[in-house]
């Protein structure tokens, strides 16, 4: 969404991006997630369908067992792409509507991309570590080939939801700091997070995720989306100090990364 000409607009220097640091982080996190995804057939070991034990599913999630909807799957796949693309579209609109600098747009794009890459990397680690059967894995009427796919056992947590909320929170946080005092800030948060919430709902109705998968994905994605831009705020960068300190305890010794203001 564009900001009216009379809205207070912050300069492109609100955020400080270090390309030598942030670009490798983005690429590394993205490569980690992508590599694990490509190796899913080798990484997934226990494939219980069609005889998965439904008693292992908690009461909160049990209502979703056996659900499967191709329509919801397709709609969710389209929506997650839209959710991840919208911040960049809005950024271009903002660029021309407010005569902002191209460097500012590049910085915003880099921050959203970094948040998404980190979200993807963390999600893949969690999914392969847990190897939780999806709700549709308990539907014995589905195609055995589908039930035997590695992707059927990567339910925890919802990556589509996490990525949608990461993009929504990253852009909304960036918009808030670049346009402090703008009357459009609540609308930006409401629009982007409503679409992210719809993605979560579609992932449940599709049978790909339980309610807990979606809620945890939303929490993790939102946290990443807020924290990544915040860490790059120029005021935060100038005040923040990071150092490694020795750590001693009864269970063992080590080192700790300490970040302080």
Phi, psi and omega in degrees: 000138180277155179256136180300154185299333183271003179281143178293122182245126179284163181280171180289353182270009179299320181250146178241110181255129175258103185298329181290339180255312187289323180295313176299323178298314181298313181294316181296315180295319178295318179294321178301309181297317181294319180295316179296322179296317180292333182263016187300325180296327179277332186273335181273123186256308187268110180242096191275338185299146005268022183243034179293146183275105182293340181292345179281348180274130182293161185300324181297324184265350190296336181293344183266353184301131176087353181293140173201126180218114179296321180300315180292325177299310182295318180296319179294322179295322177290318184292322181295324176295319178296316181298323181280338180272331185304317179304323181285323176295313178298324179297319178293318177299315179299322181303310184279329181290330185241011178053046179279170181276152176294330178295320178298319178296317179298320179296316180297317179299319180295321181291318177295317179298320179294317178299317180294318180297316178296319178300315180297314182298313181295319180298316181297320178299314181295318183295315181284333177289323184269321181047055181274129178297140178287162180305322182289348178296341181267006179262099185290348182277351181282165180302126178304329179296321178294316182294336181270353180292147179300324182298338180293344186243030180234050186283323187264123351254187183285109178289323178301316180292315180299316180293322178296316180286328177297315179295316181297314183288323179296311181293317181297321177294316178299313181299318181299318182280332179279337183231056183300130180089356181291141178287351181273351184302310179300323181293321179296312179298317182294315182294307184295321182280336173293317178294322177294320178295322177297322177300316179299318179297318179295326180291330176284312182292340177284339183091008181272340183214155173271167179301320181294325177300318183288316181296318179291320177299318179296319181294314181292315179298318180296318180298314178298316182297327179278317187291319183300308176297322181299319180295341182257003174299135185302320179295321180292317181298318183291332182266338187283141176230137179235137178206161178260131182233148177292148182232125181239137180201171182293333181270355179146172180249160180185202178231158180227142173270119183250126177244123183225160177263000000 
